[in-house]
Coordinates of C-alpha atoms and ligand atoms in Angstrom, one line a residue:
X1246 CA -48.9 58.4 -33.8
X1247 CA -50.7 55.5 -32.2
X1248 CA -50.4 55.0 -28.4
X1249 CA -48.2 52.1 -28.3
X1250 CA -46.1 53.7 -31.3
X1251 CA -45.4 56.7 -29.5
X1252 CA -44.6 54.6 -25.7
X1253 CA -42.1 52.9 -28.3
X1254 CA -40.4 55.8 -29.2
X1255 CA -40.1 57.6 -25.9
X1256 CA -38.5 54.3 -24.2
X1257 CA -35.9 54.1 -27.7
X1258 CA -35.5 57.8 -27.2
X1259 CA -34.8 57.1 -23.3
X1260 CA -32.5 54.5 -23.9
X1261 CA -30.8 55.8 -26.4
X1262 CA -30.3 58.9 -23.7
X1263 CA -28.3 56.6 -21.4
X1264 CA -25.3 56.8 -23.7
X1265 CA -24.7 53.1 -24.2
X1266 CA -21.6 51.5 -24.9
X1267 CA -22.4 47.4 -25.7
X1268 CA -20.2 46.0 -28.6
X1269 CA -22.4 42.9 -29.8
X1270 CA -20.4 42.4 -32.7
X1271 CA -17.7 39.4 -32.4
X1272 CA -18.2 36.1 -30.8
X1273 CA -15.4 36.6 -28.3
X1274 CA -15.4 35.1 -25.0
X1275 CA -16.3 36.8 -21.7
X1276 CA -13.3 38.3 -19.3
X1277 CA -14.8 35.4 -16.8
X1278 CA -14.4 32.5 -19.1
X1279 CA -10.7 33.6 -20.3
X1280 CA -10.3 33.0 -16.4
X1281 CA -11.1 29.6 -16.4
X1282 CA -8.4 28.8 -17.7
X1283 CA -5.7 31.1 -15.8
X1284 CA -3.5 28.3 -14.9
X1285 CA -2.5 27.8 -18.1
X1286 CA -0.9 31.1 -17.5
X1287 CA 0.0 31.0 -13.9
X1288 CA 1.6 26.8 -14.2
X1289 CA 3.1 27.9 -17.4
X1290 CA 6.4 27.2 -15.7
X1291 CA 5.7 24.3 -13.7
X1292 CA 4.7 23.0 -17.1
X1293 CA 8.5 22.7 -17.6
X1294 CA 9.5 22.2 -21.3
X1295 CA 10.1 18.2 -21.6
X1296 CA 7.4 16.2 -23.7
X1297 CA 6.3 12.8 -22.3
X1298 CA 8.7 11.2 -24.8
X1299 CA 11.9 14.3 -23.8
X1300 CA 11.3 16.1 -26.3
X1301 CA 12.6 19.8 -25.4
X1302 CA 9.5 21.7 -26.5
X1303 CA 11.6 25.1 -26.8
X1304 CA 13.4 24.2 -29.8
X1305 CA 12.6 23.6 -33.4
X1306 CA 10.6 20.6 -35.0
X1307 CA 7.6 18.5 -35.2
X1308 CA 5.8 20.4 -37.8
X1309 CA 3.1 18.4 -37.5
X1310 CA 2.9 19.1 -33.0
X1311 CA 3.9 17.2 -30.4
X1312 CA 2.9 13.3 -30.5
X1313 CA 1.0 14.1 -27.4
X1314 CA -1.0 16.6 -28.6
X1315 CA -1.9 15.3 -31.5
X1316 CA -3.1 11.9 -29.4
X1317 CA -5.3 14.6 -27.8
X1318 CA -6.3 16.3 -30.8
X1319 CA -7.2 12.7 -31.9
X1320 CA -8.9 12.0 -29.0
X1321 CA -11.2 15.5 -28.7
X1322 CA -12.0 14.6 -33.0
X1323 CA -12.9 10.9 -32.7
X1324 CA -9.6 10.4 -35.3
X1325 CA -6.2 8.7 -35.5
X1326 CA -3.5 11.1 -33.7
X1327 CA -1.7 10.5 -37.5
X1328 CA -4.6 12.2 -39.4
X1329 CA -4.4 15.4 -36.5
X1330 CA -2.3 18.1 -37.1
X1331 CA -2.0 20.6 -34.2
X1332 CA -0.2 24.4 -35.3
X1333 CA -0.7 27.6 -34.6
X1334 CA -3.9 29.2 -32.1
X1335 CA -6.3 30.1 -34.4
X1336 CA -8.1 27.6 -37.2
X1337 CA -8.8 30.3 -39.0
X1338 CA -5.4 30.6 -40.1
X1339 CA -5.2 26.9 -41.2
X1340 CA -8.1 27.4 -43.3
X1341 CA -6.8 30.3 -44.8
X1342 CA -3.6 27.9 -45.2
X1343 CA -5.1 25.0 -46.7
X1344 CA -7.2 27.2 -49.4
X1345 CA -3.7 29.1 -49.9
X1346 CA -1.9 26.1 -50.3
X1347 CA -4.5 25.0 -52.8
X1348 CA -4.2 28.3 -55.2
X1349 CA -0.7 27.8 -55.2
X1350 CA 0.2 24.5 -55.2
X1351 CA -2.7 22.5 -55.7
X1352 CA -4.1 20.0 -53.6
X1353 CA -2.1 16.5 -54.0
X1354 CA -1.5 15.8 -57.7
X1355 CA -4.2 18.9 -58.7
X1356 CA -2.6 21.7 -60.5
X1357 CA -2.5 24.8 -58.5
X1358 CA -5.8 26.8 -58.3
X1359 CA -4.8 29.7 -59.5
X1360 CA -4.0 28.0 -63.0
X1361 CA -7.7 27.7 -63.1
X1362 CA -10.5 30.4 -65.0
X1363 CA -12.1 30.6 -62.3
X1364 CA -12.3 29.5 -58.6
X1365 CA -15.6 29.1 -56.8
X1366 CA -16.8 28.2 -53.2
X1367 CA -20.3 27.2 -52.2
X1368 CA -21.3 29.5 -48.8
X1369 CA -24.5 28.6 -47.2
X1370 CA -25.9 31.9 -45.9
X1371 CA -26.5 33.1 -43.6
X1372 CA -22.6 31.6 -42.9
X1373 CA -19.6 33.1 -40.8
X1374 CA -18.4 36.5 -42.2
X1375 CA -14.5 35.2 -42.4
X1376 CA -14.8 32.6 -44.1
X1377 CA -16.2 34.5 -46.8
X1378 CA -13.4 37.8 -46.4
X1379 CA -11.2 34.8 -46.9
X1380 CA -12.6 33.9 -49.9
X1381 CA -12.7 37.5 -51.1
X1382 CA -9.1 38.4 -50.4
X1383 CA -8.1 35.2 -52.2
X1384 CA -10.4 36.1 -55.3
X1385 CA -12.2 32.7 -55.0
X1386 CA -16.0 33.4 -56.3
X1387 CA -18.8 32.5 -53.6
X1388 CA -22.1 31.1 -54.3
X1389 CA -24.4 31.4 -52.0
X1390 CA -26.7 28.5 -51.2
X1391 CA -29.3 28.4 -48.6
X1392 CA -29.0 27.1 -45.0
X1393 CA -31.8 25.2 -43.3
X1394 CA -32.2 24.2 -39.4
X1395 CA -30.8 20.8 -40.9
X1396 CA -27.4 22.0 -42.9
X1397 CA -27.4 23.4 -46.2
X1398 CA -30.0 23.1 -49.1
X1399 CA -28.9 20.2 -50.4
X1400 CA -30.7 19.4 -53.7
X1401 CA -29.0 22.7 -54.8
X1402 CA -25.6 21.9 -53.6
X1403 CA -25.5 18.4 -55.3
X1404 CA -27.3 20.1 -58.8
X1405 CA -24.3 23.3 -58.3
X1406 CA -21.4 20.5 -57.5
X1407 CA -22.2 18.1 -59.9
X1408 CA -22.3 20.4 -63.0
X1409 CA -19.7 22.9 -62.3
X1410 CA -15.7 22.4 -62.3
X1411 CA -14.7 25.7 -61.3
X1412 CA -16.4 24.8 -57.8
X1413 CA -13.3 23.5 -55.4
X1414 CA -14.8 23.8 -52.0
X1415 CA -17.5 24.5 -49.6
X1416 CA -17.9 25.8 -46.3
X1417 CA -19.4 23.9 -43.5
X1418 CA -20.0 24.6 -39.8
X1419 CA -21.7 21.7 -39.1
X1420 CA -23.0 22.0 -35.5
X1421 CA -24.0 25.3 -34.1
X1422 CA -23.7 27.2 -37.4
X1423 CA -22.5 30.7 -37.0
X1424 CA -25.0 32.4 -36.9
X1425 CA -27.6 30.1 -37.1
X1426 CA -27.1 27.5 -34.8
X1427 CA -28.5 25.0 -37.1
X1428 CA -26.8 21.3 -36.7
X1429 CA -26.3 19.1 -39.7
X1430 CA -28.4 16.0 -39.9
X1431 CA -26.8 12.4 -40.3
X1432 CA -28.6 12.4 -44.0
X1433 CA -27.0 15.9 -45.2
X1434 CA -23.8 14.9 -43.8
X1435 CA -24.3 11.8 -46.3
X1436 CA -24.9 13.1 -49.4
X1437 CA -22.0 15.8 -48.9
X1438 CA -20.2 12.8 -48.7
X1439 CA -21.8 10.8 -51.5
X1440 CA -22.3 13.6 -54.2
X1441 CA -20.6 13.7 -57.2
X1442 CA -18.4 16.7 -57.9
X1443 CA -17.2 18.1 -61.6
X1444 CA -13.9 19.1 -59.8
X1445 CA -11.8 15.7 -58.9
X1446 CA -10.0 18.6 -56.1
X1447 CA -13.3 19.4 -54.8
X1448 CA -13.1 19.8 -51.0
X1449 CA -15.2 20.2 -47.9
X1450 CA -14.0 23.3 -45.7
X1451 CA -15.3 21.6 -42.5
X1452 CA -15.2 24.0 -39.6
X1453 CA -16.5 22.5 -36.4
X1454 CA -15.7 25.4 -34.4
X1455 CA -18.2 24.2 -31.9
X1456 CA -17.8 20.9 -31.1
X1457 CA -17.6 21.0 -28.0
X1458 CA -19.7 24.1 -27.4
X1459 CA -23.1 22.9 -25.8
X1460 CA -26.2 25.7 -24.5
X1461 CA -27.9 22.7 -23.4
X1462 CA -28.0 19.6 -21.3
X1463 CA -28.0 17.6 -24.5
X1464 CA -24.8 17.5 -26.0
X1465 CA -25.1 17.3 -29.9
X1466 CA -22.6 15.0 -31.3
X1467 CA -20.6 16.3 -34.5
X1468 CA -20.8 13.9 -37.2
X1469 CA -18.0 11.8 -38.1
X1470 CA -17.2 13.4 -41.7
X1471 CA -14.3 12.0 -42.5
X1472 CA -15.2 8.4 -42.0
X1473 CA -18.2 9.3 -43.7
X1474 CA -16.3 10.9 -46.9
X1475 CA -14.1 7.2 -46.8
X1476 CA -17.2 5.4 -46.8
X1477 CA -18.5 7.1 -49.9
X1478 CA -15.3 6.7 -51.6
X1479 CA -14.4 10.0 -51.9
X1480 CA -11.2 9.7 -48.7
X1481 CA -9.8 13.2 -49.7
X1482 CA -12.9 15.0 -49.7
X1483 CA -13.0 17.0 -46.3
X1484 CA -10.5 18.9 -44.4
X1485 CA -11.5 19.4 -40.6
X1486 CA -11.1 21.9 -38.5
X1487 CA -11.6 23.1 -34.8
X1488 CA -9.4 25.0 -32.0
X1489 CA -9.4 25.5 -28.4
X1490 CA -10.1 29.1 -28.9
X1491 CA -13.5 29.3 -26.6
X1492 CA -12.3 26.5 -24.7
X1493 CA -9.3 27.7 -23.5
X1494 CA -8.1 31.0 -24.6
X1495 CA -9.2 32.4 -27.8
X1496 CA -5.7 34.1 -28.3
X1497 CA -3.4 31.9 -27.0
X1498 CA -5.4 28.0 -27.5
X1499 CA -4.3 25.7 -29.8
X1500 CA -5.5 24.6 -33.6
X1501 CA -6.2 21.7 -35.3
X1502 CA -6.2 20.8 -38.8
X1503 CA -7.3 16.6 -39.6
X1504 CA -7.6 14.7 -42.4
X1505 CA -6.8 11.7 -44.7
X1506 CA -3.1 10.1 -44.5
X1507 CA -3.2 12.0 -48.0
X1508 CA -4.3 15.2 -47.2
X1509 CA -2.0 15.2 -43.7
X1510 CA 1.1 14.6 -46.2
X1511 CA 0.0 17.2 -48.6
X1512 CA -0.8 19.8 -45.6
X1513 CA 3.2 18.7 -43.7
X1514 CA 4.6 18.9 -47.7
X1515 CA 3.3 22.9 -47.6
X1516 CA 3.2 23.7 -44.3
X1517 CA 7.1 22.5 -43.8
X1518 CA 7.9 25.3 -46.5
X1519 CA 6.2 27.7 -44.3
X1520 CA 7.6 27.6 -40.5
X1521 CA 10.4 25.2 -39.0
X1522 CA 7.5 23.9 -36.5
X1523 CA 4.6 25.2 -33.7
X1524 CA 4.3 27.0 -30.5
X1525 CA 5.4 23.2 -28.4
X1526 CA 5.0 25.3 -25.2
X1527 CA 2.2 25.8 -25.2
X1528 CA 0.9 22.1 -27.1
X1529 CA 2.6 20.8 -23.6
X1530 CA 0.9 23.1 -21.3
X1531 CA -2.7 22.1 -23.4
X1532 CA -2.0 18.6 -23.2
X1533 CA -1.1 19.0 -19.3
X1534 CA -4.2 21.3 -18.7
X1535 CA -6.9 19.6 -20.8
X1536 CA -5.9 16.2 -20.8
X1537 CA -9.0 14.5 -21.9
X1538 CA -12.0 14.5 -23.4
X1539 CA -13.5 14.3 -20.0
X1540 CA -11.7 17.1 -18.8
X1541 CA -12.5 19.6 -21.7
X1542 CA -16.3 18.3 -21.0
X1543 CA -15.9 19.4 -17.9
X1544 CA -14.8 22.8 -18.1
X1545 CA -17.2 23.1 -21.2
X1546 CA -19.8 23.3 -18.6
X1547 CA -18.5 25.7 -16.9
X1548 CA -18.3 28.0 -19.9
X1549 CA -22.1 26.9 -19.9
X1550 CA -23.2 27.9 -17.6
X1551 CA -22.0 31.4 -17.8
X1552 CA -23.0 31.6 -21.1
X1553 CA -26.1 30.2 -20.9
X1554 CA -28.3 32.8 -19.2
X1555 CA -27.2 35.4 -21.6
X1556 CA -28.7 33.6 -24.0
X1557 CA -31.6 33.1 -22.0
X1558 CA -31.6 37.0 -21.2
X1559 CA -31.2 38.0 -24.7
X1560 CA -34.5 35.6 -25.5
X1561 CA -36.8 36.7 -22.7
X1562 CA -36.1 40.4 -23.8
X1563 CA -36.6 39.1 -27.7
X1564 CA -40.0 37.6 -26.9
X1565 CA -41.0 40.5 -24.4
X1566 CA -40.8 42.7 -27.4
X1567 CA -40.8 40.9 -30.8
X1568 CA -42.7 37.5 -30.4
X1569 CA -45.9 39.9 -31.5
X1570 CA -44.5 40.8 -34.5
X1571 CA -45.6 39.5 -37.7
X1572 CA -42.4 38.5 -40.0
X1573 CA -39.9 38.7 -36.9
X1574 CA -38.4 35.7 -35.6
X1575 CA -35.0 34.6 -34.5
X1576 CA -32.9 31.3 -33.9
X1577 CA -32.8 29.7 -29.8
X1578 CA -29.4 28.0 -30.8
X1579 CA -28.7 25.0 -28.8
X1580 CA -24.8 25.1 -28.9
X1581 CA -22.4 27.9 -30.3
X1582 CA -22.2 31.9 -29.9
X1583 CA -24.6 33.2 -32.1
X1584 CA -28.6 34.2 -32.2
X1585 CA -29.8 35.1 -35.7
X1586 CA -32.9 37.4 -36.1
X1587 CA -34.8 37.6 -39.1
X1588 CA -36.8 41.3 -39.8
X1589 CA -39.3 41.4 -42.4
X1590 CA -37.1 42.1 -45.7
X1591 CA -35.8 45.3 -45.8
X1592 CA -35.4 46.3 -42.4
X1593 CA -32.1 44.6 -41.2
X1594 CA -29.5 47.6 -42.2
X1595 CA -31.9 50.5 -40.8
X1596 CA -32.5 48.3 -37.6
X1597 CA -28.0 48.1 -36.8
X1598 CA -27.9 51.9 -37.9
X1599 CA -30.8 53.1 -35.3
X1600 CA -29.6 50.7 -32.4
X1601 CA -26.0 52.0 -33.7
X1602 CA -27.1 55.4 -32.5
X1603 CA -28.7 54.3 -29.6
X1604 CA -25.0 52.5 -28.6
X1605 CA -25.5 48.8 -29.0
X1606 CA -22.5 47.8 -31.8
X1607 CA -24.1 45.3 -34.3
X1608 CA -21.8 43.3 -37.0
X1609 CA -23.5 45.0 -40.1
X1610 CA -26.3 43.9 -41.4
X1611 CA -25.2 41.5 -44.8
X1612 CA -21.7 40.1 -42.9
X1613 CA -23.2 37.1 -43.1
X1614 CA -23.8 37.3 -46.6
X1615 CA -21.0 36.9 -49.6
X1616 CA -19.5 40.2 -50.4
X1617 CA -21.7 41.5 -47.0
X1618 CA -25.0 41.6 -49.6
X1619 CA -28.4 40.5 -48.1
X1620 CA -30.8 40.2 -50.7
X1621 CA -33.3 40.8 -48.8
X1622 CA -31.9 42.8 -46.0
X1623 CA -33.4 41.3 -42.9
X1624 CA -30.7 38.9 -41.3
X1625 CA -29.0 40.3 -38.1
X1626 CA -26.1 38.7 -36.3
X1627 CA -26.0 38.4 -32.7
X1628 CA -23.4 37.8 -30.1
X1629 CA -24.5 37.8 -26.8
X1630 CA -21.3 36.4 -24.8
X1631 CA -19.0 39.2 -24.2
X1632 CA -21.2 41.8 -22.5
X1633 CA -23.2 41.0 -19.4
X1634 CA -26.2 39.4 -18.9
X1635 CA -27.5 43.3 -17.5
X1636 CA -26.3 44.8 -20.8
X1637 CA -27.6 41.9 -22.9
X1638 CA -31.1 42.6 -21.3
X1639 CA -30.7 46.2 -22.3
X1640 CA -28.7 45.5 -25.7
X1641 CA -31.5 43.5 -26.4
X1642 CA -34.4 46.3 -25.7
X1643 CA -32.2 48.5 -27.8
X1644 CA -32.3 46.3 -30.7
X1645 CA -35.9 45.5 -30.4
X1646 CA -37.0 48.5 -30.2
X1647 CA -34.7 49.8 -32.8
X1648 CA -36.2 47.1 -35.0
X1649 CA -40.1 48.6 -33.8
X1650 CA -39.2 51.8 -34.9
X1651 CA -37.9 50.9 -38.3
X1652 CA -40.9 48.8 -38.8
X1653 CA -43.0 52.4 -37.7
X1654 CA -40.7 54.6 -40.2
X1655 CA -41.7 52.1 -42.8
X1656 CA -45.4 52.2 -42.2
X1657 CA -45.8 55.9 -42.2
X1658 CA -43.2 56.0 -45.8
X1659 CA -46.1 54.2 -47.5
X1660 CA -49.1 56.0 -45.5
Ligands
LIG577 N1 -14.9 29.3 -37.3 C1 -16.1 29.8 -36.9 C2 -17.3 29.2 -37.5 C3 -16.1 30.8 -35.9 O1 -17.3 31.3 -35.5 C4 -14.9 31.3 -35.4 C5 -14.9 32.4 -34.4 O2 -15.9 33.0 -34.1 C6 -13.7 30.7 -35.9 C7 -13.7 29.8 -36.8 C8 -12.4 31.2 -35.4 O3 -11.7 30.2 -34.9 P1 -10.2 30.3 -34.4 O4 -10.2 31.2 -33.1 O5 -9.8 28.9 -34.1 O6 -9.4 31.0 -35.5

């Protein structure tokens, strides 16, 4: 055992000796950012219940929200309040919805999904883990496809669209991936637009979870898709999106759903089967507490600036101990909640297991795979914004090192 190998393993062995407890799994907001927005808890009264136009918020109705949230939700998307639905907290749920909706009604004058042979989804990898249990759950076949800094690879997406009927949708997170960070460019935004699809229901599943979610003093603008999609001809083609979940509270924020005139009847035609109309309450105390675009920017950088120097501690203690290593490298996002590191292939799952038992909680290695399978084993998801930036610092020794070792078991298998 070489001299650095065996300093390695007393410092994993001494950590791991500390009994750790640091759940790195889920992208869930810090105790201190929930606070931010306390007085949507504490002025939930003075809030009253009347809408700017008296409507009494407490009651049924308005499936589609209240005219003043969707004017915000209009406003935050760069869209007509008409095309904005707002329902429900979580946007997860709406996508679930919409592809739902799809198997078993169809979208517009489609037939139903479900009548189909088969249902496939395009999933650039490595892409968020729930939209592809989603898929699973509602036995819709995923593809993967591969994701560059720039979006996904798009000479295979246009070659897999174009030829195939049973493909009905992709997945998109097109600024700050999860988990890659990587931010669509104006020309991959285009041909997603532009490309031909064998399925006339084909749809783009366009999560822009984090708009509004800047690391940096540049703020990445999200690409207009839907304009883009009507310029193309293809008007039907994407269905947006987003929630105040890490901007306000991620149980208790508000969704959004937007869309063509077309889609936004299709989606009130479904959704009016389904509940007898939103949470208004708490639409009114959004609109009261967020108000604006300026006003969300605004307390955006607050969340920033807590959650930018955990980032920046989970990268100093990255380099410290991995930017030596041949094969190793991982993503310096510039918005969202996610780091992805890359080990050479074959060393992801024994990496989560060893830091496992030295107490740092990985999401397995593979979630961000279709069906949780990395083909090459060596993509690992991090979050870095619930624990502190202490524990990040030692999360990310624990992880590092855990990596080192793994890298050590594997040389001395082949010696
Ligand atoms: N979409 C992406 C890409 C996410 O990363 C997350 C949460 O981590 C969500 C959606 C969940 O959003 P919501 O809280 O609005 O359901």
């Amino acid at each position: 055992m070489s001299d650095k190998t065996r300093t390695m393993t007393t410092t994993y062995e001494a950590l791991k000796a500390r009994r750790l407890a640091i759940d790195m799994t889920r992208g869930k907001p810090a105790a201190d950012q929930l606070d931010l927005s306390q007085a949507l808890i504490d002025d939930a009264a003075a809030a009253g219940y009347l809408s700017r136009d008296g409507i009494d918020c407490r009651n049924y109705g308005h499936g589609l929200g209240l005219p003043e949230a969707r004017e915000l939700g209009g406003q935050l998307l760069g869209l007509d309040p008409s095309q904005v639905v707002v329902a429900g907290n979580s946007s997860l749920e709406l996508m679930h919805d919409a592809i739902a909706f799809a198997m078993l009604r169809g979208i517009n004058s489609g037939e139903p999904w479900r009548l189909a042979d088969e249902v496939a989804f395009l999933c650039p990898v490595p892409g968020y883990d729930r939209h592809f249990a989603i898929c699973e759950a509602l036995g819709i076949r995923m593809i993967a496809v591969p994701m560059n800094d720039d979006g996904p690879d798009m000479a295979r997406v246009e070659a897999l669209v174009a030829a195939d009927p049973a493909i009905k949708g992709m997945w998109c997170v097109p600024l700050y991936s999860n988990p890659t960070g990587a931010i669509y460019s104006p020309e991959v935004v285009r041909r997603l637009a532009r490309m031909p699809a064998a399925a006339s229901d084909f749809r783009l599943f366009w999560d822009d979870a984090y708009r509004f979610h800047h690391l940096t003093e540049e703020r990445y603008a999200s690409p207009d898709i839907i304009g883009e999609c009507v310029r193309a001809g293809h008007p039907d083609r994407a269905l947006m999106f987003a929630s105040t979940s890490k901007v306000t509270l991620a149980g208790a924020g508000l969704a959004l759903f937007a869309s063509s005139p077309r889609n936004v009847d299709w989606w009130q035609r479904c959704v009016s089967v389904r509940t007898i109309g939103p949470d208004k309450m708490n639409q009114l105390r959004h609109v009261r507490y967020l108000r604006d675009r300026a006003t969300l920017a605004g307390l955006m950088d607050r969340h920033r600036a807590i959650l930018q120097p955990k980032f920046a501690a989970l990268e100093a203690s990255l380099q410290a101990l991995l930017g030596e290593v041949a094969d190793v490298s991982w993503t310096k996002p510039k918005g969202g909640y996610f780091v992805s590191l890359f080990t050479p292939d074959g060393y992801a799952k024994r990496t989560v297991e060893l830091a496992a038992q030295a107490g740092v909680v990985l999401t397995p290695a593979g979630a961000a795979f279709p069906y949780g399978d990395d083909p090459r084993d060596r993509h690992l998801r991090i979050a870095p914004s619930c624990p502190s930036p202490a524990q990040i610092e030692q999360a990310a020794q624990v992880i590092g090192l855990s990596l080192l070792r793994a890298l050590d078991e594997g040389v001395r298998r082949r010696a």
